[in-house]
Amino acid sequence: MSSRFVRPVVVQVGRHDRERVIFDVNDAATILLRSFHDQTKKRKLAMDACLQVLRGEAHPLVARRAFVVAALEAKILRSD
C-alpha cells in the first residue's frame, strides 16, 4: 500500500521558514517528530495514524486527516 497522500498538505513551520509541501506519511511523520514543540493529544493521534499507515493497518487518508488537525492546532497549516 502506498503511503502517498491523494492531495498534498502545505505547512509553514517557522515564521521565516519556506512553506513545505507534505506529499506522504513519511513527510508528515518527520514534521510531527522534528517541528512540533508541544506534545498534544492531536499530535500523538497524528503520529499514531502515520505509524498505522506505515505498518499497512490504515489508509493514508486517515493519517492525512490527523496530520491536518494537528497542523491546524499548531497553527502551521497553509493549505489543505
Coordinates of C-alpha atoms in Angstrom, one line a residue:
M1 CA 0.0 0.0 0.0
S2 CA 1.2 3.4 -0.9
S3 CA 1.8 6.0 1.9
R4 CA 1.3 8.9 -0.5
F5 CA -1.5 11.5 0.1
V6 CA -4.0 12.0 -2.7
R7 CA -3.6 15.8 -2.1
P8 CA -0.5 17.2 -0.5
V9 CA -0.7 19.4 2.6
V10 CA 1.2 22.7 2.8
V11 CA 2.7 23.8 6.1
Q12 CA 5.0 26.6 7.2
V13 CA 6.8 25.5 10.4
G14 CA 8.6 28.7 11.4
R15 CA 7.6 32.3 10.7
H16 CA 10.6 32.8 8.4
D17 CA 10.7 29.3 7.0
R18 CA 9.6 28.5 3.5
E19 CA 6.4 26.6 3.0
R20 CA 6.8 22.8 2.9
V21 CA 4.7 20.5 0.8
I22 CA 3.9 17.3 2.5
F23 CA 3.3 14.5 0.0
D24 CA 3.1 11.4 2.1
V25 CA 3.1 9.8 5.5
N26 CA 6.9 9.9 5.9
D27 CA 7.0 13.6 5.3
A28 CA 4.1 14.1 7.8
A29 CA 5.8 11.9 10.4
T30 CA 9.1 13.9 10.0
I31 CA 7.3 17.2 10.6
L32 CA 5.5 15.8 13.6
L33 CA 8.7 14.5 15.1
R34 CA 11.0 17.4 14.4
S35 CA 8.8 20.5 14.2
F36 CA 6.0 20.2 16.7
H37 CA 7.2 21.6 20.0
D38 CA 4.1 20.6 22.1
Q39 CA 3.2 17.0 22.9
T40 CA -0.5 17.4 22.4
K41 CA -3.2 14.7 22.1
K42 CA -3.7 15.7 18.4
R43 CA 0.0 15.4 17.6
K44 CA 0.0 12.0 19.3
L45 CA -3.0 10.8 17.3
A46 CA -1.4 12.0 14.1
M47 CA 1.8 10.1 14.9
D48 CA -0.2 7.0 15.7
A49 CA -2.1 7.3 12.4
C50 CA 1.2 7.7 10.5
L51 CA 2.6 4.6 12.2
Q52 CA -0.6 2.6 11.4
V53 CA -0.3 3.5 7.7
L54 CA 3.4 2.6 7.6
R55 CA 2.5 -0.8 9.1
G56 CA -0.2 -1.3 6.5
E57 CA -3.0 -1.1 9.0
A58 CA -4.7 2.1 7.8
H59 CA -5.2 4.1 4.6
P60 CA -3.1 7.3 4.1
L61 CA -6.2 9.4 4.2
V62 CA -6.5 8.6 7.9
A63 CA -3.0 9.9 8.6
R64 CA -3.6 12.9 6.3
R65 CA -6.7 13.9 8.2
A66 CA -5.0 13.5 11.6
F67 CA -2.0 15.5 10.3
V68 CA -4.2 18.3 9.1
V69 CA -5.9 18.5 12.5
A70 CA -2.6 18.6 14.3
A71 CA -1.2 21.2 11.9
L72 CA -4.2 23.4 12.4
E73 CA -3.8 23.2 16.2
A74 CA -0.1 24.1 15.8
K75 CA -1.0 27.0 13.5
I76 CA 1.3 25.8 10.7
L77 CA -1.3 24.7 8.1
R78 CA -1.1 26.8 5.0
S79 CA -3.4 24.8 2.7
D80 CA -5.3 21.6 3.0

